[in-house]
mmCIF file of C-alpha atoms in Angstrom:
data_model
loop_
_atom_site.group_PDB
_atom_site.id
_atom_site.type_symbol
_atom_site.label_atom_id
_atom_site.label_comp_id
_atom_site.label_asym_id
_atom_site.label_seq_id
_atom_site.Cartn_x
_atom_site.Cartn_y
_atom_site.Cartn_z
ATOM 1 C CA UNK A 1 -13.972 7.669 -2.149
ATOM 2 C CA UNK A 2 -15.532 6.675 1.125
ATOM 3 C CA UNK A 3 -19.250 5.935 0.696
ATOM 4 C CA UNK A 4 -21.474 8.682 2.164
ATOM 5 C CA UNK A 5 -18.441 10.805 3.099
ATOM 6 C CA UNK A 6 -16.770 13.798 1.475
ATOM 7 C CA UNK A 7 -13.300 12.782 2.636
ATOM 8 C CA UNK A 8 -11.502 10.555 0.143
ATOM 9 C CA UNK A 9 -9.851 7.264 1.018
ATOM 10 C CA UNK A 10 -6.350 8.572 0.135
ATOM 11 C CA UNK A 11 -6.847 11.549 2.460
ATOM 12 C CA UNK A 12 -7.973 9.270 5.288
ATOM 13 C CA UNK A 13 -4.984 6.999 4.630
ATOM 14 C CA UNK A 14 -2.629 10.005 4.905
ATOM 15 C CA UNK A 15 -4.306 11.044 8.156
ATOM 16 C CA UNK A 16 -3.900 7.561 9.636
ATOM 17 C CA UNK A 17 -0.272 7.377 8.516
ATOM 18 C CA UNK A 18 0.362 10.689 10.259
ATOM 19 C CA UNK A 19 -1.218 9.410 13.451
ATOM 20 C CA UNK A 20 1.083 6.382 13.381
ATOM 21 C CA UNK A 21 4.060 8.724 13.652
ATOM 22 C CA UNK A 22 2.787 9.806 17.064
ATOM 23 C CA UNK A 23 1.584 13.227 15.976
ATOM 24 C CA UNK A 24 -1.583 14.646 17.486
ATOM 25 C CA UNK A 25 -4.756 14.471 15.417
ATOM 26 C CA UNK A 26 -5.015 18.267 15.187
ATOM 27 C CA UNK A 27 -1.431 18.631 13.970
ATOM 28 C CA UNK A 28 -1.831 15.792 11.485
ATOM 29 C CA UNK A 29 -5.111 17.193 10.129
ATOM 30 C CA UNK A 30 -3.641 20.673 9.746
ATOM 31 C CA UNK A 31 -0.587 19.261 7.964
ATOM 32 C CA UNK A 32 -2.880 17.789 5.299
ATOM 33 C CA UNK A 33 -3.786 21.338 4.146
ATOM 34 C CA UNK A 34 -7.399 20.546 3.286
ATOM 35 C CA UNK A 35 -10.507 22.688 3.316
ATOM 36 C CA UNK A 36 -12.095 20.391 5.900
ATOM 37 C CA UNK A 37 -12.442 21.616 9.467
ATOM 38 C CA UNK A 38 -10.310 19.827 12.046
ATOM 39 C CA UNK A 39 -13.548 18.659 13.692
ATOM 40 C CA UNK A 40 -14.222 16.579 10.581
ATOM 41 C CA UNK A 41 -11.164 14.465 11.333
ATOM 42 C CA UNK A 42 -12.129 14.084 14.983
ATOM 43 C CA UNK A 43 -15.512 12.740 13.864
ATOM 44 C CA UNK A 44 -13.853 10.382 11.372
ATOM 45 C CA UNK A 45 -11.595 9.024 14.094
ATOM 46 C CA UNK A 46 -14.623 8.457 16.338
ATOM 47 C CA UNK A 47 -16.401 6.642 13.533
ATOM 48 C CA UNK A 48 -13.341 4.473 12.890
ATOM 49 C CA UNK A 49 -13.173 3.562 16.572
ATOM 50 C CA UNK A 50 -16.834 2.504 16.477
ATOM 51 C CA UNK A 51 -16.131 0.315 13.426
ATOM 52 C CA UNK A 52 -13.008 -1.359 14.806
ATOM 53 C CA UNK A 53 -14.785 -4.613 15.601
ATOM 54 C CA UNK A 54 -15.886 -5.099 11.984
ATOM 55 C CA UNK A 55 -12.583 -3.919 10.588
ATOM 56 C CA UNK A 56 -10.577 -6.266 12.816
ATOM 57 C CA UNK A 57 -12.715 -9.275 11.904
ATOM 58 C CA UNK A 58 -11.951 -8.669 8.232
ATOM 59 C CA UNK A 59 -8.241 -8.153 8.893
ATOM 60 C CA UNK A 60 -7.927 -11.274 11.077
ATOM 61 C CA UNK A 61 -9.566 -13.423 8.416
ATOM 62 C CA UNK A 62 -6.688 -12.621 6.092
ATOM 63 C CA UNK A 63 -3.751 -12.407 8.487
ATOM 64 C CA UNK A 64 -3.132 -12.570 12.223
ATOM 65 C CA UNK A 65 -2.294 -9.279 13.851
ATOM 66 C CA UNK A 66 1.391 -8.401 13.818
ATOM 67 C CA UNK A 67 3.217 -7.419 16.974
ATOM 68 C CA UNK A 68 2.582 -3.752 17.555
ATOM 69 C CA UNK A 69 4.269 -1.045 19.559
ATOM 70 C CA UNK A 70 1.042 0.973 19.613
ATOM 71 C CA UNK A 71 -1.167 0.998 22.701
ATOM 72 C CA UNK A 72 -4.178 2.505 20.913
ATOM 73 C CA UNK A 73 -6.399 -0.199 19.340
ATOM 74 C CA UNK A 74 -7.133 2.062 16.363
ATOM 75 C CA UNK A 75 -3.443 2.512 15.599
ATOM 76 C CA UNK A 76 -2.839 -1.219 16.080
ATOM 77 C CA UNK A 77 -5.497 -1.835 13.451
ATOM 78 C CA UNK A 78 -3.947 0.743 11.121
ATOM 79 C CA UNK A 79 -0.601 -1.062 11.402
ATOM 80 C CA UNK A 80 -2.362 -4.356 10.674
ATOM 81 C CA UNK A 81 -4.076 -2.770 7.679
ATOM 82 C CA UNK A 82 -0.787 -1.466 6.307
ATOM 83 C CA UNK A 83 0.917 -4.838 6.767
ATOM 84 C CA UNK A 84 -1.915 -6.632 5.022
ATOM 85 C CA UNK A 85 -1.584 -4.358 1.977
ATOM 86 C CA UNK A 86 2.139 -3.439 1.969
ATOM 87 C CA UNK A 87 2.364 -2.777 -1.757
ATOM 88 C CA UNK A 88 -0.613 -0.428 -1.803
ATOM 89 C CA UNK A 89 -0.008 3.311 -1.399
ATOM 90 C CA UNK A 90 -3.596 3.652 -0.113
ATOM 91 C CA UNK A 91 -4.406 0.866 2.332
ATOM 92 C CA UNK A 92 -7.883 2.273 3.026
ATOM 93 C CA UNK A 93 -8.940 1.956 -0.623
ATOM 94 C CA UNK A 94 -7.239 -1.452 -0.838
ATOM 95 C CA UNK A 95 -9.249 -2.636 2.194
ATOM 96 C CA UNK A 96 -12.524 -1.483 0.663
ATOM 97 C CA UNK A 97 -11.725 -3.035 -2.694
ATOM 98 C CA UNK A 98 -10.523 -6.340 -1.245
ATOM 99 C CA UNK A 99 -13.339 -6.849 1.262
ATOM 100 C CA UNK A 100 -16.028 -5.085 -0.782
ATOM 101 C CA UNK A 101 -17.266 -3.192 2.257
ATOM 102 C CA UNK A 102 -16.834 0.416 3.328
ATOM 103 C CA UNK A 103 -14.343 1.049 6.098
ATOM 104 C CA UNK A 104 -16.580 3.606 7.785
ATOM 105 C CA UNK A 105 -19.837 1.739 7.279
#
């Protein structure tokens, strides 16, 4: 679970994985078949973008950023997150457990 949020970490991880495929946020959110409004996922993406500086500091402490084909800094960070926790099916929860800090603040 993400602290102070109704969206779970596994759901956010699935959303981010969908965005890495190049799909639009709306299409990815609708493909998740949740009861949340699409606007919820737009707000989550905005919040993630605002937290990128903290997230990247944590990621860089563990491993340098891998070469990325993504031009969006958020998606570059998602790739970095997935490479840091390759064995974990839910990299968002793994991040929070490893660093003992919420991804969304």
